[in-house]
Coordinates of C-alpha atoms in Angstrom, one line a residue:
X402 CA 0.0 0.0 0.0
X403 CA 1.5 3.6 -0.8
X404 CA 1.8 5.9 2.2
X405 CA -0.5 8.7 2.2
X406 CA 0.3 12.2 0.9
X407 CA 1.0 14.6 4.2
X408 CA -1.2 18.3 3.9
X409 CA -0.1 19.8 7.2
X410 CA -1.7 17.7 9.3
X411 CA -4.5 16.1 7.0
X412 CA -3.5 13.1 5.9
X413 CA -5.0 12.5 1.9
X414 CA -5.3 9.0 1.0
X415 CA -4.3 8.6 -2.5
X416 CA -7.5 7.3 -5.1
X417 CA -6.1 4.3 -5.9
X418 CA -6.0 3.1 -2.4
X419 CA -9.7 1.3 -1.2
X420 CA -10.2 2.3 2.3
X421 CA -13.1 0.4 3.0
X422 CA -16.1 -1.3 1.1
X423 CA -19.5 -1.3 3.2
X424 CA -21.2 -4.2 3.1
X425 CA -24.8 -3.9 1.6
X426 CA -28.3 -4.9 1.8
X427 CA -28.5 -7.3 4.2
X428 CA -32.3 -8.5 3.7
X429 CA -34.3 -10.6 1.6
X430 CA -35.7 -9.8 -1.6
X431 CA -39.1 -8.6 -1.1
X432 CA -42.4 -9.1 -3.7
X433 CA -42.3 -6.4 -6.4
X434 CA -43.0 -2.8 -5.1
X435 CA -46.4 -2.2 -4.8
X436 CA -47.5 1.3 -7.4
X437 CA -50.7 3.4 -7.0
X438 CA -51.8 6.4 -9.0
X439 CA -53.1 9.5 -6.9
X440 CA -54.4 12.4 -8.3
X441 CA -52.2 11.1 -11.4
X442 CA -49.4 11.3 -9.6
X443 CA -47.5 7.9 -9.2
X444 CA -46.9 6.8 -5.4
X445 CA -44.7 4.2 -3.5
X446 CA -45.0 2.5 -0.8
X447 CA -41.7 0.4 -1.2
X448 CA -40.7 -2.5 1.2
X449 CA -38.3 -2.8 3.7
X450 CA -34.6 -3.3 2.2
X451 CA -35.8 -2.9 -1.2
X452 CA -35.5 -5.0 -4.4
X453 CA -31.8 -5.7 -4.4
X454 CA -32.2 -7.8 -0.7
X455 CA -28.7 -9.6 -0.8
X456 CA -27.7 -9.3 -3.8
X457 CA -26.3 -5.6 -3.8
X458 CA -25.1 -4.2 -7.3
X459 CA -23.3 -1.0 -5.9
X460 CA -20.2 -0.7 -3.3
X461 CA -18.8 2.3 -2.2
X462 CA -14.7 3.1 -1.9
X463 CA -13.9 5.5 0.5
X464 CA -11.1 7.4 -1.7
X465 CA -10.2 10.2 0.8
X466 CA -10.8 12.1 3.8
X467 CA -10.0 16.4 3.4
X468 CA -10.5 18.2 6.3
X469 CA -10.5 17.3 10.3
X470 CA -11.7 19.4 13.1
X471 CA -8.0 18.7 14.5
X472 CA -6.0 19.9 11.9
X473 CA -3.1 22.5 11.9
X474 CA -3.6 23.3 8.5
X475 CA -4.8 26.3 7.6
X476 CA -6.0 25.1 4.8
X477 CA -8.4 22.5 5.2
X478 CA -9.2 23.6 8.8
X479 CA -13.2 24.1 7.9
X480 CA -15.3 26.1 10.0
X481 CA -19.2 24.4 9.0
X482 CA -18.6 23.4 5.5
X483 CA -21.6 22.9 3.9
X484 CA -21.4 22.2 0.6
X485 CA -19.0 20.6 -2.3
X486 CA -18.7 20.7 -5.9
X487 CA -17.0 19.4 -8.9
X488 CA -15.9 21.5 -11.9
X489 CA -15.5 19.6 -15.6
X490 CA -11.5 19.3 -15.1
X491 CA -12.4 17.1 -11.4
X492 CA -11.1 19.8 -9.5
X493 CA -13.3 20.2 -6.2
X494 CA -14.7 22.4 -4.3
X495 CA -15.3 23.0 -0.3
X496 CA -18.0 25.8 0.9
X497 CA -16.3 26.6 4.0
X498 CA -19.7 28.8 5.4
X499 CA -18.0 29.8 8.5
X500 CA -14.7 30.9 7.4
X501 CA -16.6 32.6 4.4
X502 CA -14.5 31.2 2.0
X503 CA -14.1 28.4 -1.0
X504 CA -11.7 26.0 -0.8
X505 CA -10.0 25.0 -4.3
X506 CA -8.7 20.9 -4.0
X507 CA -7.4 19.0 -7.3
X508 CA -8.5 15.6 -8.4
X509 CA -6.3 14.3 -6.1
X510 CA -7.2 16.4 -3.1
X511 CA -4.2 18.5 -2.6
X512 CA -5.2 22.3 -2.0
X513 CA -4.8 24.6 -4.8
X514 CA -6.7 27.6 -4.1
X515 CA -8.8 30.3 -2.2
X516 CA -11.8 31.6 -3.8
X517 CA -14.1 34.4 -1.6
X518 CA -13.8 35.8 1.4
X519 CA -16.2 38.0 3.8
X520 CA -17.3 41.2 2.6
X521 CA -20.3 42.6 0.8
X522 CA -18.5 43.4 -2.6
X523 CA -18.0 41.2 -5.8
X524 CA -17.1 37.6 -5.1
X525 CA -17.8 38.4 -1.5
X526 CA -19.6 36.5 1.3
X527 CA -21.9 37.2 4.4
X528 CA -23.5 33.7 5.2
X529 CA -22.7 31.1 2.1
X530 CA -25.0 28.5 2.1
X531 CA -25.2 26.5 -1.6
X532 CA -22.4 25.8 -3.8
X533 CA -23.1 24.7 -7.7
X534 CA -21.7 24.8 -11.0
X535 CA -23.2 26.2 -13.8
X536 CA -23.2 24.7 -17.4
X537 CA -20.6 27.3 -18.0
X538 CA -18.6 26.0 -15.5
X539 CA -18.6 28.7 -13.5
X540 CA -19.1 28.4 -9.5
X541 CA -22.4 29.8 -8.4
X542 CA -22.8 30.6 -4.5
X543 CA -25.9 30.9 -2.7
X544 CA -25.4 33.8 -0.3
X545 CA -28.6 34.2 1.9
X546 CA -27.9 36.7 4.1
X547 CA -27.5 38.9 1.4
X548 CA -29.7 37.7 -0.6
X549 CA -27.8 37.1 -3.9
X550 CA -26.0 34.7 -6.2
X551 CA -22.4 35.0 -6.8
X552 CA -21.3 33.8 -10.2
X553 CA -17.5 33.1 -10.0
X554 CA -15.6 33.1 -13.0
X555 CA -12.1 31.0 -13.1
X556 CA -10.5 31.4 -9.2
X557 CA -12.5 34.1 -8.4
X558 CA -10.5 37.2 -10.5
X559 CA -13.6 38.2 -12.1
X560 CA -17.5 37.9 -10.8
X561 CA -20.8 38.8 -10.9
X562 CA -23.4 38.9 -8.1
X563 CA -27.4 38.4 -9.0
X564 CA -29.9 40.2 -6.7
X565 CA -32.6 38.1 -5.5
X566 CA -35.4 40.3 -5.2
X567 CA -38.5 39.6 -3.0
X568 CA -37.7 36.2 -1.0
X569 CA -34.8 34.8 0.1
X570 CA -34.3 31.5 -1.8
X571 CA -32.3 28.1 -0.2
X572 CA -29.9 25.6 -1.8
X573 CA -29.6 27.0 -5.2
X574 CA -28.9 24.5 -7.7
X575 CA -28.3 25.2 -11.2
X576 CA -30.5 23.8 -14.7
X577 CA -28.4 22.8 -17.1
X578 CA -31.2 24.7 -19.6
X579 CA -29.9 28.0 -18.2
X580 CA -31.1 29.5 -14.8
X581 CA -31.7 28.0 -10.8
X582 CA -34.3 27.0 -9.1
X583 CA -34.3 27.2 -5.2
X584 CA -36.2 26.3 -2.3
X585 CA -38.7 28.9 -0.8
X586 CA -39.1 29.9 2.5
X587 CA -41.9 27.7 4.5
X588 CA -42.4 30.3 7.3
X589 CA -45.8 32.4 7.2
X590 CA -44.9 34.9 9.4
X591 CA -47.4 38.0 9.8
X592 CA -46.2 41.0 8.2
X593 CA -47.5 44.7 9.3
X594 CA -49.8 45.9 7.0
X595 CA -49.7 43.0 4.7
X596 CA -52.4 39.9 4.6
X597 CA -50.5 36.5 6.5
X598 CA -49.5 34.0 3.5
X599 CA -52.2 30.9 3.8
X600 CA -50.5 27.6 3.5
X601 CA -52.6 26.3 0.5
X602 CA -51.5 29.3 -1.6
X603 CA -47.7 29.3 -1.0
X604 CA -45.3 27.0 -3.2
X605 CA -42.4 24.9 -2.2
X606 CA -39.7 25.6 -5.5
X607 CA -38.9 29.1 -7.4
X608 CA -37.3 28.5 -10.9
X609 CA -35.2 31.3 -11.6
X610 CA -34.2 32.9 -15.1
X611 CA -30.7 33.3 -15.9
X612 CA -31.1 37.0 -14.1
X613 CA -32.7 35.9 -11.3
X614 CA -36.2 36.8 -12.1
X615 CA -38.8 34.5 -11.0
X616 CA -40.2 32.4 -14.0
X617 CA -42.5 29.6 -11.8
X618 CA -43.5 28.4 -8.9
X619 CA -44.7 24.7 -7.7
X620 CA -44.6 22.2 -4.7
X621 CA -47.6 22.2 -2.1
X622 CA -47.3 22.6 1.5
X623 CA -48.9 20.1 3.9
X624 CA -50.8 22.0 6.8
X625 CA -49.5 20.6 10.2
X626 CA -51.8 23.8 11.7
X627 CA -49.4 25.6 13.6
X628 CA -46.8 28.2 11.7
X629 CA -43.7 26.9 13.6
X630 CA -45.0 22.9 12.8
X631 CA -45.8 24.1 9.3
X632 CA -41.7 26.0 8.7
X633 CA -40.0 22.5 10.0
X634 CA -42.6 20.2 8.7
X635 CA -42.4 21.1 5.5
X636 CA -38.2 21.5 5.0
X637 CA -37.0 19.9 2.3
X638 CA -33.0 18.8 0.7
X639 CA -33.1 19.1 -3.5
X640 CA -30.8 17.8 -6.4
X641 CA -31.0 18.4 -10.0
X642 CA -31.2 15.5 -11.8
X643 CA -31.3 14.9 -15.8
X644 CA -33.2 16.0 -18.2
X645 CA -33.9 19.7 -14.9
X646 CA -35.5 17.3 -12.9
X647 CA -35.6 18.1 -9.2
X648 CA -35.2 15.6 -6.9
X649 CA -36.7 16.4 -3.0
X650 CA -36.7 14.6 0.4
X651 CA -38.4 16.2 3.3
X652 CA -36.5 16.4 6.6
X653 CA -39.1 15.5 8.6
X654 CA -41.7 13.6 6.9
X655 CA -41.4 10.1 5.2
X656 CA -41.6 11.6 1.5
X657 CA -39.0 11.7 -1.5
X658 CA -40.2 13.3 -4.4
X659 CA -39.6 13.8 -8.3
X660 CA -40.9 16.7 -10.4
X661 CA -40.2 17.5 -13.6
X662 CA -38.7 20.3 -15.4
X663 CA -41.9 22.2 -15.7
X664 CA -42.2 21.7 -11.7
X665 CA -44.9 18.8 -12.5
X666 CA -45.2 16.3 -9.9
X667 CA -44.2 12.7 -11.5
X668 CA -44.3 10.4 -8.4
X669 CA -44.0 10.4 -4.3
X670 CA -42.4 7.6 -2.6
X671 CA -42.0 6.4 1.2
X672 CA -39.9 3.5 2.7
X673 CA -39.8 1.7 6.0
X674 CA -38.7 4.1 8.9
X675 CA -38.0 2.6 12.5
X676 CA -39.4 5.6 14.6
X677 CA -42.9 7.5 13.6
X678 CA -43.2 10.9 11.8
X679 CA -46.2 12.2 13.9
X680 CA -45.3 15.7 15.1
X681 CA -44.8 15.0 18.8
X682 CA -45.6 18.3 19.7
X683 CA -46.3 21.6 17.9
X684 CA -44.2 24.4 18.2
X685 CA -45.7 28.1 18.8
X686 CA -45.6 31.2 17.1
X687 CA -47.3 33.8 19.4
X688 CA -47.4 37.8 18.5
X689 CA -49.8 38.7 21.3
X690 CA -49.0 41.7 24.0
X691 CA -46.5 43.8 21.6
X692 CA -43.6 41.1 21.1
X693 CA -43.4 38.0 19.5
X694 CA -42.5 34.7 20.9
X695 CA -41.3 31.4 19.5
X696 CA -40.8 27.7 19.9
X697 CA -39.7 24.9 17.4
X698 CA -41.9 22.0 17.0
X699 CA -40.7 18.4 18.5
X700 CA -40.6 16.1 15.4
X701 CA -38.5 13.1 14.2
X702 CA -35.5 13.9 11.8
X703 CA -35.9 11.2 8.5
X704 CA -33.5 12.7 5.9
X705 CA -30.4 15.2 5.6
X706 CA -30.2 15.3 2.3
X707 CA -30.2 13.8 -1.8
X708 CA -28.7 13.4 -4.8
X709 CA -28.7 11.7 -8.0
X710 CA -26.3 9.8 -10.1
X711 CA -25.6 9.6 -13.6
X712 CA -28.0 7.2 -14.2
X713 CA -30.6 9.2 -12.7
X714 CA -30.7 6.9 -9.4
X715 CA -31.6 9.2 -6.2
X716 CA -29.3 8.4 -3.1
X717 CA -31.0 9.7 -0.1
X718 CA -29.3 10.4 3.5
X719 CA -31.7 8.8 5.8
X720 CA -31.8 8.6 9.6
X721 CA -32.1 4.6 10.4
X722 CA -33.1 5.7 14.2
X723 CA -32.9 8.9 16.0
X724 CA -29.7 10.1 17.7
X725 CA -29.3 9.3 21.1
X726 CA -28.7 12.3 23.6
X727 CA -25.4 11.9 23.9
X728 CA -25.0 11.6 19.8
X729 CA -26.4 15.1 19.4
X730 CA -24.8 18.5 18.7
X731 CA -26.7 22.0 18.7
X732 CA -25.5 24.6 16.3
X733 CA -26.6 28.5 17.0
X734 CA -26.0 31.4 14.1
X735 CA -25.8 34.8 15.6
X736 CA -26.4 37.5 12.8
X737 CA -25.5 41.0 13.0
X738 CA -27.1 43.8 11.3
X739 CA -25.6 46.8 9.5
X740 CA -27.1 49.5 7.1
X741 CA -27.2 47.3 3.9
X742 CA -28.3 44.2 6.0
X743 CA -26.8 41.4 7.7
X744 CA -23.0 42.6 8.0
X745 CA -22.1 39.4 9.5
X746 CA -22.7 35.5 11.1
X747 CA -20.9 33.5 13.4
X748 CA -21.6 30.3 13.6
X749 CA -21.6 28.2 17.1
X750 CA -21.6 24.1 17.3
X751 CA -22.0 22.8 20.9
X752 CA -22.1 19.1 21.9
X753 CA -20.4 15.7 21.8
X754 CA -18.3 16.7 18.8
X755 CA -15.5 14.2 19.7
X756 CA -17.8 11.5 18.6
X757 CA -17.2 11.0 14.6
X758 CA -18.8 7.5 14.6
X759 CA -22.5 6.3 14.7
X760 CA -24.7 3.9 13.2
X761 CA -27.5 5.6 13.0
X762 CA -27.7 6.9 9.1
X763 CA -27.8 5.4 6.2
X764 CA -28.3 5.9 2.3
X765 CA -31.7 4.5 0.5
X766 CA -31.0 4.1 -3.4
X767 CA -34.0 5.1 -5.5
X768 CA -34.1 4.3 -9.1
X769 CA -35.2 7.0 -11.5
X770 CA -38.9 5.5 -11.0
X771 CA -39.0 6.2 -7.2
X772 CA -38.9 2.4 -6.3
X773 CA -36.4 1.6 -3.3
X774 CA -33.1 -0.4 -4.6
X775 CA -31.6 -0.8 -1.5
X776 CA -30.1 0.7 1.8
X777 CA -26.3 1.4 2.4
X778 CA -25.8 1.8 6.2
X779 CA -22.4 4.6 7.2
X780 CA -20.9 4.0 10.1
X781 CA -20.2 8.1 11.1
X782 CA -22.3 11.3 10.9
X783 CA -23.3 12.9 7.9
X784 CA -25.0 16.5 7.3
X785 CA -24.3 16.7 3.5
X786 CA -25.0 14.7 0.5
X787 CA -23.3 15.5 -3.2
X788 CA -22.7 13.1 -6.5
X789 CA -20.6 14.1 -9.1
X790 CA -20.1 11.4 -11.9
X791 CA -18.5 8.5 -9.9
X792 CA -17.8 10.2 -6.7
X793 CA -19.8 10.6 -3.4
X794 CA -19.3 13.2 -1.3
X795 CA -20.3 13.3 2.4
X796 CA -19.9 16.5 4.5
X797 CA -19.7 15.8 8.4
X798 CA -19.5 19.4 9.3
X799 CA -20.6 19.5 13.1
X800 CA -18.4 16.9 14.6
X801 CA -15.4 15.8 12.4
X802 CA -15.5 19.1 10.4
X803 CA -14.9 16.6 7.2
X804 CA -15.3 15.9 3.6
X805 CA -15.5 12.5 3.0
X806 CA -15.0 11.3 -0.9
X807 CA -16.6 7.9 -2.0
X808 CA -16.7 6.2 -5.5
X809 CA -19.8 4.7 -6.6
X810 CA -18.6 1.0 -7.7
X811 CA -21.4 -0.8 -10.3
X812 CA -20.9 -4.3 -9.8

């Protein structure tokens, strides 16, 4: 075996090298997946462990680590990194939200480059929260706290920021017809002198034109009654897949989701979860007496996020049981306010964070149908979810502050 390259204190494991292969699917085959139509919309109930049982026909190699919360190198020392990309020339790319930055790797993980840095100018960060590339091949950063989209041109010498005008829009991905879409806010907060959204009228999705304008809207909300309950309930992780489609799972409900490039819905499906997805008690959202006072919801966590391979299969990050108390972490962001907005975030992770293993996530494969292939447990935390042709990235960026790079092997 070759000896690892050294960054600093990170070691990088070379590509060639197999880490580890986790063993898959360790059930039965089950009867064909039973398919209803509702409201012409197809819907899935799929079975436990899925069609593949025992006989798995994927493997993932772990090909390298970048990034530990222990490391002396400045470099991949992350801060809440929250989202990775892949350019056409396999050189990656590291949000690094809390440090405000983008962290430039090669194909074979060695740092090149620094792209961003805090500020309110071009190429310029506040609160960086979605990371993309365009079908120009140009980085696209989804910059909430200010509201805009930065598109970065080469390593960051020449950009251009888009205003997003009316709403503040979540994980921005990019259509490879030109343009985004994003996810909407789900909070109907009351707004002086303005009529209070109702929840059968707002949409999930925006599709975006090239400028930023708003060209569509689609995705219903479900009504848990309670405007805290409705905001968590009705969260959701996206990925592009081909062909514009967008591919959803919803944080707290047992739903993954396909629509298609005209925000149609083409089918809903569910799988076996060991813990219920009743809200176990409503949050509260009172403006009564002159102030206004809050509390989240209580509600089980299924999924942290999706993606979709080349072959138009959706990996979804799925909680196989809820995390013990010991297991969990609480992170706080503390905005500050200046005269053109939020001037800046800081970003505050309390918890076990020494704890990098668990076993309580996993991945559920999807084929481009919505019926459930098979389950792929991990053995340590995951917040993050990416696929880039053959490679599978997992961000662990409360605990371990890492990047974890997987290929997808067809077998």
């Amino acid at each position: 075996m070759k000896s690892p390259i050294r960054l600093g204190a990170l070691a990088v494991v070379p590509s060639l090298v197999v880490i580890a292969i986790i063993p898959l699917f360790l059930t039965a085959v089950p009867a064909p997946q039973k398919v209803e139509t509702v409201d012409g919309v197809r819907v899935i109930p799929n079975a436990k462990g899925g069609l593949w049982g025992n006989s798995p026909r994927l493997a993932l190699e772990l090909v390298r680590k970048i990034g530990d919360v222990d490391t002396e190198d400045e470099h991949v020392a992350f801060n809440f990194p929250n989202d990775v990309a892949v350019d056409p020339a396999g050189n990656i790319y590291v949000l690094d939200t809390g440090n405000t930055r983008i962290q430039k790797f090669g194909p074979d993980g060695r740092y090149l480059a620094t792209v961003g840095r805090k500020g309110q100018g071009p190429g310029e960060f506040i609160m960086p929260d979605g990371l993309d590339i365009d079908r120009d091949g140009n980085l696209v950063v989804g910059d909430t706290a200010q509201s805009r989209l930065h598109v970065i041109i080469g390593d960051g010498k020449d950009a251009r920021s888009i205003i997003l005008k009316g709403e503040r829009l979540y994980g921005v991905r990019c259509l490879a017809a030109g343009g985004y879409v994003g996810r909407a806010s789900t909070y109907v907060y009351p707004m002086r002198g303005q009529d209070t959204p109702k929840i059968a009228d707002m949409r999930l999705f925006r599709h975006l034109a090239p400028d930023g304008r708003t060209t569509g809207s689609f995705g219903t909300l479900t009504d848990f009654g309670e405007t805290m309950t409705n905001a968590a309930g009705n969260t959701t992780e996206t990925a592009v897949g081909p062909g514009d489609a967008l591919l959803v799972t919803y944080t707290a409900q047992n739903r993954v989701e396909k629509y298609g490039p005209d925000g149609r819905p083409l089918w809903r499906a569910d799988r076996p979860l060991g813990y219920g997805t009743e809200v176990k008690k409503k949050g509260k959202f009172d403006t009564s007496g002159g102030g206004v006072s809050m509390s989240a919801p209580e509600m089980n966590t299924c999924s942290a996020g999706i993606a979709v391979d080349a072959k138009g299969r959706s990996w979804v990050l799925t909680y196989a049981r809820q995390l013990r108390k010991e297991e969990q972490v609480r992170t706080s962001m503390t905005s500050v306010g200046g005269q053109a907005g939020v001037s800046n975030v800081s970003i505050k992770t309390e918890g076990n964070t020494d704890l990098r293993t668990t076993d309580a996530l996993r991945l559920d494969v999807f084929d481009p149908e919505g019926i459930l292939l098979g389950e792929i447990p991990l053995a340590h935390f995951a917040d993050v979810l990416r696929i880039s042709g053959d490679s599978l990235f997992l961000i662990d960026r409360e605990r371990g502050v890492t990047v974890y790079q997987y290929r997808i092997v067809e077998k």
